[in-house]
XYZ file of C-alpha atoms in Angstrom:
651
model
C 0.000 0.000 0.000
C 2.856 2.367 0.828
C 4.344 1.763 -2.562
C 1.072 2.645 -4.338
C 0.786 5.948 -2.452
C 4.123 7.264 -3.677
C 3.340 10.231 -5.999
C 4.901 10.302 -9.435
C 7.480 13.094 -9.533
C 8.836 14.933 -12.574
C 10.234 13.014 -15.512
C 13.971 13.167 -14.769
C 15.084 12.893 -18.389
C 13.214 16.137 -19.173
C 14.834 18.118 -16.344
C 17.724 20.487 -17.028
C 21.005 20.448 -15.146
C 19.879 23.248 -12.822
C 16.587 21.491 -12.039
C 18.329 18.168 -11.304
C 20.738 19.813 -8.898
C 17.935 21.765 -7.302
C 16.295 18.382 -6.448
C 19.567 17.146 -4.934
C 20.362 20.308 -2.961
C 16.834 20.467 -1.553
C 17.628 17.097 0.066
C 21.376 17.678 0.617
C 21.125 17.200 4.398
C 19.073 13.988 4.069
C 21.496 12.556 1.498
C 24.519 13.358 3.682
C 22.851 11.564 6.616
C 21.649 8.457 4.760
C 24.329 7.667 2.163
C 27.637 5.864 2.695
C 30.057 7.056 -0.017
C 31.880 3.699 -0.166
C 28.602 2.061 -1.324
C 28.225 4.472 -4.277
C 31.919 4.588 -5.300
C 31.841 1.437 -7.531
C 28.882 2.728 -9.547
C 30.170 6.317 -9.798
C 33.540 4.990 -10.941
C 31.762 2.696 -13.422
C 29.996 5.661 -15.102
C 33.217 7.755 -15.019
C 31.953 10.730 -13.004
C 34.492 10.035 -10.242
C 38.081 8.910 -10.680
C 40.324 6.852 -8.435
C 42.054 10.087 -7.420
C 38.670 11.590 -6.366
C 37.882 8.487 -4.307
C 41.282 8.544 -2.555
C 40.915 12.272 -1.849
C 37.527 11.769 -0.198
C 38.597 8.745 1.878
C 41.946 10.239 2.961
C 40.469 13.263 4.758
C 41.238 12.024 8.286
C 40.243 15.280 10.016
C 36.684 15.216 8.622
C 33.679 13.159 9.614
C 32.063 10.644 7.245
C 29.213 13.096 6.601
C 31.674 15.719 5.392
C 33.051 13.081 3.011
C 29.555 12.794 1.576
C 29.083 16.544 1.170
C 32.500 16.790 -0.495
C 31.475 13.928 -2.807
C 28.352 15.960 -3.756
C 30.565 18.991 -4.482
C 32.787 16.879 -6.772
C 29.735 15.477 -8.578
C 28.430 19.059 -8.999
C 31.465 19.857 -11.130
C 30.395 17.071 -13.532
C 27.177 18.998 -14.303
C 24.177 17.016 -15.548
C 26.176 13.759 -15.749
C 27.085 14.049 -12.075
C 23.429 14.583 -11.070
C 22.216 11.663 -13.212
C 24.921 9.330 -11.880
C 24.081 10.233 -8.263
C 20.335 9.686 -8.749
C 20.896 6.335 -10.497
C 23.241 5.259 -7.690
C 20.513 6.133 -5.155
C 17.938 4.193 -7.207
C 20.144 1.049 -7.123
C 21.452 1.157 -3.556
C 19.025 3.491 -1.668
C 15.587 3.143 -3.352
C 13.664 4.731 -0.448
C 15.922 7.812 -0.465
C 15.665 7.936 -4.275
C 11.861 8.068 -4.004
C 12.052 10.876 -1.445
C 14.433 12.973 -3.557
C 12.791 12.513 -6.976
C 9.217 11.668 -6.072
C 9.404 8.614 -8.367
C 9.447 4.883 -7.692
C 12.649 2.963 -8.485
C 12.284 1.195 -11.807
C 13.766 -2.074 -13.026
C 13.447 -0.840 -16.624
C 16.628 0.570 -18.275
C 16.893 4.301 -17.789
C 16.587 6.444 -20.888
C 19.233 8.786 -19.573
C 21.546 6.144 -18.035
C 25.262 6.887 -18.206
C 26.373 3.236 -17.987
C 26.916 1.199 -21.110
C 24.755 -1.815 -21.762
C 27.695 -4.248 -21.732
C 28.884 -2.845 -18.397
C 25.397 -3.153 -16.886
C 25.113 -6.779 -18.068
C 28.535 -7.577 -16.644
C 27.522 -5.920 -13.368
C 24.384 -8.129 -13.126
C 26.263 -11.304 -14.130
C 28.779 -10.660 -11.358
C 25.883 -10.221 -8.919
C 24.292 -13.542 -10.030
C 27.657 -15.333 -9.808
C 28.128 -13.967 -6.290
C 24.668 -15.189 -5.315
C 25.397 -18.671 -6.690
C 28.681 -18.780 -4.756
C 26.889 -17.788 -1.548
C 24.240 -20.458 -2.240
C 26.907 -23.154 -2.672
C 28.569 -22.043 0.564
C 25.188 -22.225 2.313
C 24.693 -25.758 0.993
C 28.115 -26.880 2.192
C 27.513 -25.307 5.589
C 24.114 -27.018 5.855
C 25.679 -30.402 5.003
C 28.409 -29.913 7.578
C 25.873 -28.873 10.202
C 23.667 -31.886 9.495
C 26.621 -34.313 9.676
C 27.919 -32.688 12.835
C 24.511 -32.811 14.545
C 23.934 -36.482 13.591
C 27.383 -37.555 14.822
C 26.974 -35.771 18.140
C 23.513 -37.228 18.754
C 24.630 -40.804 17.991
C 27.677 -40.497 20.263
C 25.605 -39.052 23.054
C 23.015 -41.815 22.699
C 25.703 -44.501 22.872
C 27.173 -42.923 25.997
C 23.780 -42.796 27.659
C 23.077 -46.438 26.830
C 26.453 -47.563 28.182
C 25.782 -45.704 31.395
C 22.409 -47.408 31.732
C 23.953 -50.839 31.272
C 26.601 -50.172 33.904
C 24.020 -49.047 36.458
C 21.808 -52.014 35.667
C 24.656 -54.520 36.213
C 25.597 -52.888 39.519
C 21.993 -53.139 40.719
C 21.833 -56.861 40.017
C 25.029 -57.502 41.932
C 24.236 -55.354 45.004
C 20.517 -55.866 45.629
C 18.104 -58.676 45.970
C 15.788 -59.849 43.271
C 13.047 -57.497 44.519
C 15.374 -54.550 44.522
C 16.606 -55.613 41.093
C 12.998 -55.636 39.819
C 12.332 -52.166 41.210
C 15.611 -50.899 39.775
C 14.716 -52.396 36.405
C 11.347 -50.623 36.529
C 13.060 -47.328 37.230
C 15.505 -47.929 34.400
C 12.642 -48.569 31.998
C 11.013 -45.281 32.989
C 14.289 -43.467 32.509
C 14.728 -45.017 29.074
C 11.241 -43.827 28.163
C 12.130 -40.271 29.169
C 15.389 -40.447 27.247
C 13.528 -41.572 24.151
C 11.166 -38.601 24.404
C 14.094 -36.197 24.782
C 15.774 -37.800 21.788
C 12.581 -37.337 19.762
C 12.406 -33.632 20.718
C 16.033 -33.113 19.699
C 15.339 -34.832 16.411
C 12.421 -32.431 15.806
C 14.731 -29.447 16.420
C 17.285 -30.773 13.928
C 14.541 -31.333 11.344
C 13.268 -27.742 11.785
C 16.790 -26.427 11.254
C 17.064 -28.472 8.098
C 13.744 -27.039 6.858
C 15.007 -23.494 7.457
C 18.149 -24.260 5.473
C 16.033 -25.699 2.672
C 13.857 -22.559 2.706
C 16.957 -20.361 2.425
C 18.188 -22.550 -0.406
C 14.844 -22.218 -2.218
C 14.934 -18.434 -1.732
C 18.438 -18.319 -3.199
C 17.243 -20.358 -6.178
C 14.323 -17.938 -6.618
C 16.673 -14.941 -6.494
C 18.856 -16.603 -9.103
C 15.850 -17.195 -11.337
C 14.739 -13.553 -10.922
C 18.211 -12.320 -11.826
C 18.270 -14.556 -14.894
C 14.862 -13.233 -15.923
C 16.116 -9.660 -15.528
C 19.133 -10.456 -17.706
C 16.808 -11.943 -20.306
C 14.706 -8.740 -20.345
C 17.832 -6.613 -20.712
C 19.057 -8.779 -23.586
C 15.658 -8.454 -25.259
C 15.950 -4.643 -25.156
C 19.569 -4.533 -26.310
C 18.988 -2.613 -29.528
C 16.834 0.027 -27.829
C 19.353 0.657 -25.050
C 22.218 0.842 -27.533
C 20.436 3.496 -29.588
C 19.718 5.508 -26.429
C 23.410 5.410 -25.489
C 24.390 6.628 -28.958
C 21.931 9.552 -28.664
C 23.258 10.394 -25.202
C 26.873 10.403 -26.434
C 25.925 12.739 -29.290
C 24.162 15.105 -26.871
C 27.179 15.159 -24.529
C 29.579 15.881 -27.377
C 27.429 18.816 -28.540
C 27.249 20.412 -25.059
C 30.994 20.838 -24.477
C 32.102 24.479 -24.145
C 35.564 26.044 -24.613
C 37.344 26.738 -21.292
C 37.730 30.505 -21.886
C 35.421 32.631 -19.789
C 32.828 30.700 -17.782
C 30.053 32.863 -16.363
C 27.800 32.085 -13.433
C 25.235 34.756 -14.375
C 21.580 33.888 -14.962
C 20.867 32.648 -18.488
C 18.539 35.522 -19.368
C 20.418 38.167 -21.417
C 19.064 41.676 -20.959
C 19.570 43.407 -24.302
C 16.893 46.072 -24.635
C 16.419 48.909 -27.091
C 18.179 49.441 -30.414
C 21.484 47.567 -30.628
C 24.127 47.967 -33.352
C 26.564 45.120 -34.137
C 29.992 46.016 -35.549
C 32.734 43.640 -36.723
C 36.412 44.576 -36.892
C 39.915 43.126 -37.126
C 42.536 44.639 -34.829
C 45.737 43.714 -33.018
C 44.837 45.117 -29.570
C 41.368 46.593 -29.155
C 42.021 48.062 -25.701
C 44.862 50.196 -27.100
C 42.399 51.871 -29.503
C 39.697 52.852 -27.012
C 39.041 53.383 -23.300
C 35.904 52.663 -21.277
C 34.130 54.001 -18.158
C 31.193 52.783 -16.073
C 30.517 49.529 -14.252
C 27.939 46.918 -13.381
C 25.405 49.464 -12.054
C 25.555 52.078 -14.828
C 26.733 49.953 -17.756
C 30.094 50.073 -19.570
C 30.518 52.908 -22.111
C 33.139 53.794 -24.707
C 34.879 56.933 -23.401
C 37.611 57.691 -25.914
C 38.515 56.321 -29.384
C 41.894 56.775 -31.091
C 41.493 58.555 -34.432
C 42.632 56.560 -37.447
C 42.401 53.266 -35.598
C 40.367 50.249 -36.738
C 37.811 50.945 -34.004
C 37.393 54.532 -35.240
C 37.156 53.379 -38.851
C 34.179 51.059 -38.241
C 32.242 53.833 -36.500
C 32.779 53.249 -32.762
C 32.288 56.587 -30.991
C 32.343 57.838 -27.374
C 29.120 57.345 -25.438
C 28.169 53.972 -26.942
C 27.295 51.318 -24.365
C 29.048 47.955 -24.892
C 26.397 45.241 -24.555
C 28.172 42.144 -25.880
C 31.576 41.088 -27.170
C 32.191 38.102 -29.454
C 35.704 36.838 -30.125
C 37.110 33.884 -32.071
C 38.568 31.318 -29.686
C 41.717 30.102 -31.440
C 41.989 26.710 -29.705
C 38.932 25.205 -31.394
C 37.930 28.005 -33.805
C 34.670 28.681 -31.974
C 33.073 32.071 -31.425
C 32.669 32.943 -27.744
C 30.117 35.536 -26.640
C 30.692 37.561 -23.462
C 27.857 39.636 -21.987
C 29.180 43.007 -20.762
C 25.864 44.778 -20.168
C 26.078 44.264 -16.381
C 29.785 43.507 -15.938
C 32.084 45.465 -13.649
C 34.618 47.899 -15.070
C 37.389 45.463 -14.175
C 35.666 42.584 -15.992
C 34.967 44.683 -19.080
C 38.580 45.893 -19.222
C 39.859 42.333 -18.917
C 37.492 41.021 -21.616
C 38.355 43.803 -24.094
C 42.023 43.151 -23.461
C 41.636 39.591 -24.785
C 40.792 40.820 -28.305
C 43.837 40.347 -30.556
C 42.145 39.583 -33.857
C 38.627 39.389 -35.231
C 35.818 40.458 -32.903
C 32.237 41.660 -32.981
C 30.863 44.351 -30.675
C 27.177 44.907 -29.888
C 26.695 48.599 -29.033
C 23.712 50.619 -27.823
C 23.649 54.336 -28.728
C 24.081 57.031 -26.044
C 21.939 56.285 -23.016
C 22.720 57.798 -19.576
C 26.322 58.433 -20.671
C 26.210 62.201 -20.004
C 24.693 61.656 -16.553
C 27.499 59.211 -15.707
C 30.182 61.689 -16.841
C 28.580 64.449 -14.756
C 28.631 62.270 -11.636
C 32.266 61.282 -12.253
C 33.327 64.903 -12.739
C 31.484 66.032 -9.576
C 33.070 63.135 -7.615
C 29.576 61.971 -6.698
C 30.779 58.509 -7.662
C 34.195 57.125 -8.618
C 32.898 54.595 -11.162
C 29.737 52.846 -12.286
C 30.393 49.826 -10.056
C 28.207 48.994 -7.062
C 27.792 45.607 -5.373
C 28.117 44.063 -1.914
C 30.484 41.292 -0.808
C 31.014 39.243 2.351
C 34.656 38.921 3.417
C 35.787 35.331 4.017
C 39.132 36.155 5.630
C 40.726 38.758 7.932
C 42.981 41.491 6.530
C 45.068 43.995 8.537
C 45.119 47.700 7.728
C 47.801 48.812 5.262
C 49.896 51.939 4.897
C 48.280 52.886 1.564
C 44.730 53.150 2.897
C 43.908 49.449 2.880
C 40.900 48.688 5.084
C 41.225 46.439 8.112
C 38.474 43.850 7.720
C 37.422 40.749 9.613
C 35.846 37.528 8.450
C 32.090 37.924 7.676
C 32.314 41.742 7.324
C 30.084 43.251 4.603
C 31.720 45.634 2.120
C 30.178 47.916 -0.525
C 32.461 47.864 -3.589
C 32.160 51.125 -5.560
C 35.141 50.930 -7.936
C 36.891 47.848 -9.307
C 39.510 49.905 -11.233
C 40.775 52.763 -9.021
C 43.198 55.132 -10.719
C 46.833 54.152 -10.506
C 46.332 50.521 -9.436
C 45.179 47.215 -10.891
C 45.158 45.020 -7.783
C 42.823 46.928 -5.434
C 39.121 47.670 -5.117
C 37.601 50.810 -3.640
C 35.143 49.725 -0.924
C 33.370 50.862 2.247
C 32.354 48.978 5.364
C 28.563 48.661 5.750
C 26.519 49.324 8.890
C 25.157 46.002 10.202
C 21.603 47.306 10.657
C 21.121 49.557 7.606
C 22.492 50.234 4.117
C 24.906 52.924 5.257
C 28.522 53.164 4.064
C 30.990 53.714 6.907
C 34.767 53.833 6.652
C 36.135 53.763 3.093
C 39.400 52.409 1.750
C 40.811 49.770 -0.541
C 40.902 45.981 -0.376
C 42.969 43.524 -2.463
C 41.168 42.076 -5.464
C 43.559 39.083 -5.657
C 43.840 39.664 -9.402
C 46.820 37.449 -10.303
C 48.429 36.809 -13.641
C 46.274 33.810 -14.589
C 43.028 34.797 -12.863
C 39.773 33.856 -14.547
C 37.041 36.408 -13.778
C 33.519 35.167 -13.189
C 30.811 37.707 -14.042
C 29.049 39.692 -11.352
C 25.617 40.017 -12.898
C 22.946 42.279 -11.458
C 21.605 39.300 -9.574
C 24.996 38.115 -8.282
C 28.106 36.083 -8.826
C 29.650 33.383 -6.709
C 32.521 32.775 -6.326
C 34.176 36.112 -7.201
C 37.484 34.575 -8.234
C 38.959 31.322 -9.470
C 42.757 31.762 -9.552
C 45.915 29.859 -10.417
C 48.612 29.815 -7.739
C 51.640 31.614 -9.226
C 54.007 29.707 -6.933
C 52.710 26.345 -8.080
C 55.206 25.155 -10.651
C 53.496 21.922 -11.627
C 50.575 23.734 -13.268
C 47.853 22.466 -10.888
C 44.993 24.790 -9.995
C 43.931 25.994 -6.552
C 40.709 27.812 -5.753
C 40.639 31.058 -3.785
C 37.397 32.620 -2.602
C 38.282 35.590 -0.391
C 34.922 37.246 -1.058
C 31.348 36.093 -1.656
C 28.763 38.234 -3.433
C 25.668 38.894 -1.284
C 22.445 40.855 -1.611
C 20.602 42.682 1.208
C 17.181 41.643 2.475
C 14.945 43.338 5.014
C 12.601 40.732 6.547
C 9.517 41.563 8.641
C 9.630 42.324 12.356
C 9.500 38.709 13.524
C 11.734 36.202 11.721
C 11.448 32.405 12.163
C 13.946 30.781 14.540
C 16.050 27.674 13.751
C 18.003 26.369 16.775
C 20.910 23.946 16.414
C 22.201 21.345 17.096
C 18.946 19.548 16.308
C 18.619 17.514 19.523
C 19.184 20.563 21.746
C 16.993 22.699 19.482
C 13.987 20.401 19.933
C 14.216 20.804 23.714
C 14.671 24.574 23.549
C 11.785 24.993 21.083
C 9.335 23.700 23.677
C 10.707 26.070 26.339
C 10.679 29.148 24.104
C 7.178 28.349 22.811
C 5.798 29.121 26.277
C 7.221 32.673 26.169
C 5.316 35.625 24.789
C 6.052 36.378 21.141
C 7.086 32.807 20.243
C 5.079 29.963 18.742
C 6.075 26.426 17.743
C 5.557 25.550 14.077
C 2.876 22.837 13.792
C 2.673 20.282 10.951
C -0.192 20.266 8.470
C -2.356 17.335 7.407
C -3.014 15.979 3.903
C 0.604 16.199 2.702
C -0.255 14.266 -0.480
C -2.593 17.056 -1.657
C 0.075 19.804 -1.455
C 2.432 20.942 -4.189
C 6.090 19.973 -3.766
C 7.090 23.652 -3.635
C 4.772 24.196 -0.624
C 6.357 21.442 1.514
C 9.351 22.289 3.716
C 9.866 18.901 5.369
C 7.830 15.753 6.053
C 7.277 14.668 9.655
C 7.819 11.057 8.554
C 8.827 9.914 5.054
C 5.681 8.994 3.134
C 3.434 10.126 5.993
C 0.380 12.385 5.881
C 1.875 15.238 7.947
C 4.390 17.852 6.833
C 5.608 21.374 7.608
C 4.544 23.930 4.995
C 5.485 27.482 4.062
C 2.068 28.677 5.165
C 2.618 27.308 8.693
C 5.839 29.354 9.015
C 4.335 32.728 8.081
C 3.239 33.826 11.566
C 2.260 37.506 11.732
C 3.765 39.202 14.797
C 5.307 35.981 16.199
C 8.689 34.248 16.060
C 7.919 30.834 14.568
C 10.145 28.117 16.100
C 11.166 25.646 13.375
C 11.664 21.996 14.436
C 13.326 21.332 11.068
C 16.704 20.449 9.570
C 19.145 22.568 7.558
C 17.592 21.523 4.224
C 14.695 23.904 4.854
C 16.869 27.072 4.719
C 17.177 27.322 0.929
C 13.467 26.547 0.460
C 12.587 29.357 2.875
C 14.915 31.796 1.108
C 13.222 31.116 -2.231
C 9.978 32.269 -0.629
C 11.642 35.407 0.814
C 11.581 33.980 4.359
C 14.883 34.419 6.229
C 15.144 32.537 9.539
C 17.496 33.428 12.400
C 19.936 30.500 12.659
C 21.608 30.016 16.065
C 24.141 27.269 16.770
C 25.013 26.608 20.434
C 28.476 25.113 20.847
C 28.766 22.452 23.550
C 31.412 21.241 25.975
C 31.902 17.625 27.011
C 30.198 17.183 30.377
C 29.723 13.428 30.794
C 28.799 10.150 29.118
C 25.102 11.088 29.073
C 25.851 13.899 26.587
C 27.639 11.745 24.001
C 24.629 11.673 21.654
C 24.181 15.454 21.861
C 27.886 16.050 21.214
C 27.837 13.688 18.246
C 24.868 15.562 16.756
C 26.652 18.886 17.248
C 29.847 17.593 15.654
C 27.987 16.244 12.606
C 25.895 19.374 11.966
C 28.497 22.099 12.534
C 30.410 21.486 9.247
C 27.135 21.713 7.279
C 26.562 25.278 8.511
C 29.333 26.565 6.233
C 27.295 25.372 3.230
C 24.421 27.745 4.075
C 23.849 30.750 1.773
C 23.679 33.117 4.758
C 25.419 33.837 8.060
C 24.462 32.161 11.325
C 25.088 33.150 14.948
C 27.357 30.868 16.953
C 27.044 30.896 20.750
C 30.294 30.072 22.555
C 30.104 27.278 25.171
C 31.307 29.624 27.927
C 28.444 32.106 27.292
C 25.937 29.922 29.186
C 26.090 27.448 32.036
C 22.585 25.976 32.314
C 19.269 25.914 30.486
C 17.929 29.124 32.043
C 21.025 31.144 31.149
C 20.948 29.670 27.644
C 17.312 30.714 27.143
C 18.072 34.228 28.380
C 21.040 34.510 26.027
C 18.921 33.233 23.143
C 16.348 36.006 23.598
C 19.123 38.611 23.515
C 20.675 37.094 20.390
C 17.286 36.893 18.622
C 16.616 40.574 19.365
C 20.040 41.573 18.023
C 19.747 39.445 14.884
C 16.251 40.793 14.181
C 17.642 44.330 13.830
C 20.325 43.377 11.292
C 20.180 43.410 7.513
C 20.117 39.838 6.165
C 22.856 39.218 3.580
C 22.224 36.185 1.359
C 24.297 34.559 -1.364
C 22.616 34.149 -4.774
C 20.943 30.767 -5.280
C 22.886 29.550 -8.344
C 21.695 25.932 -8.051
């Protein structure tokens, strides 16, 4: 009955890469709790989305917990794009069917997948190995059953002989020591004893027979499993031509989707090109030496000066034109690469234009807001057309040349990515924690190295800001550096929901806080099967009829206490609901707290994957439950006043 009630989810083969990973990331916490990476490694290696080096790197992280190994495995699979998502879902379907149903909303199928990454011959070999293993186990079970039967029979016969010999000895002694009457009585007693021994022997024989029946039942079950496996192989062989054609189509689709590794953008796919746009083609040695640009991601990038007599001047490029797009010929594979500059920073636009050393095509929009930008630059109202906010992921000391002293998790407002006289600094200001107010201004390093690849800002965000190559690394290997993370401000209502961690402690504190004025515990809703997937935050029990919904969280004038896991945070953010997340660090106090400490240790690494900041309470800031509750109220009041800074949801 439970299997029939499982709703049919979306057709996975019709989902795009972003939609597949959105399914996985919505259940990232559940997957990290329920999946053992070593179970999925053979299949992921089989379909070539993980290598032996990836597997060794995951297993050799001694300082991390097993759950962190799983989250790191998900991050590696994310780099494989759609193939990584498909391979993970198929691995769950084979080894964790219940979890697969929860993630995708679909039942596991024994039919060949139309978007499977594994070749037919490899799948057949995989099943043949499974059948061979089952037959080997069956033969071992038979041998063990035969040994057990022989051993039991030998022991029973020996014991019976010993008992009979003992009876004969006692009987002979009775005849010699007693009179005929006593001998008769002794004989009568011996007969009774023999009768009892026979009954005991019969009972033992029944036990041995029942054990033999159980072994026969296990043998029959093994035979049935073998027959089922053979039937499955027969079905796969019958559909050989169909599966082969599907694999050919999949290989053609993969080969068509490869992109040149030149400038990879993380911007949204929608390209905002409005109004009248003019496309110009030209051939030049160095485009950036023939013109200069001003502006930024907020105002747009405009041509400021053009050298007379140059190729750019000859094709009609004039000051005031906004650069919307740039297309260049990528020499490695002779493909044209289009770069969107409509909402790029001044630094990004300068870098992109500097890559033109041959044929290119520019998409320009006639004068639009150019004079207003020049007026603001001349009046020093603004230093450039750049404007975006970043969260600092490291601490930097103050420098002699006006470099800001910043701490980890500080928010900065970047207003110029190309200050005059420097190429490795940004102009930025510290932001007030409770309002959009620029405070102290200065410069911060942009970590723009020789082989840096810039990832576009976009009006809706970029993340990460940089992907760099370590200049000191002589073997050519890459290392990632993310000193900053792009964030956007949000101003939630007066009362934000509350999520207390670690989970075990949070459940206890939720009940205490719910009795205070201004707080209310989130209650589950009935009829979960009737709700849309987007309305459900988390099920009370997998496949049950109760769940927590978005509507139950939206409490007007109350802090809603969320008895949920970390997977709910991204779902809430998509509905413009921003909970206060508080993690209470614990100290070891005794054996009775081992479970609580284990929960805290497993959940703390997952907090760094959240798209927003959380408040961490030090273990020495509270000593008992009452002091913890008092501290929580103070923290909630302080967090409620702050601006909420959230990373863009790129998945």
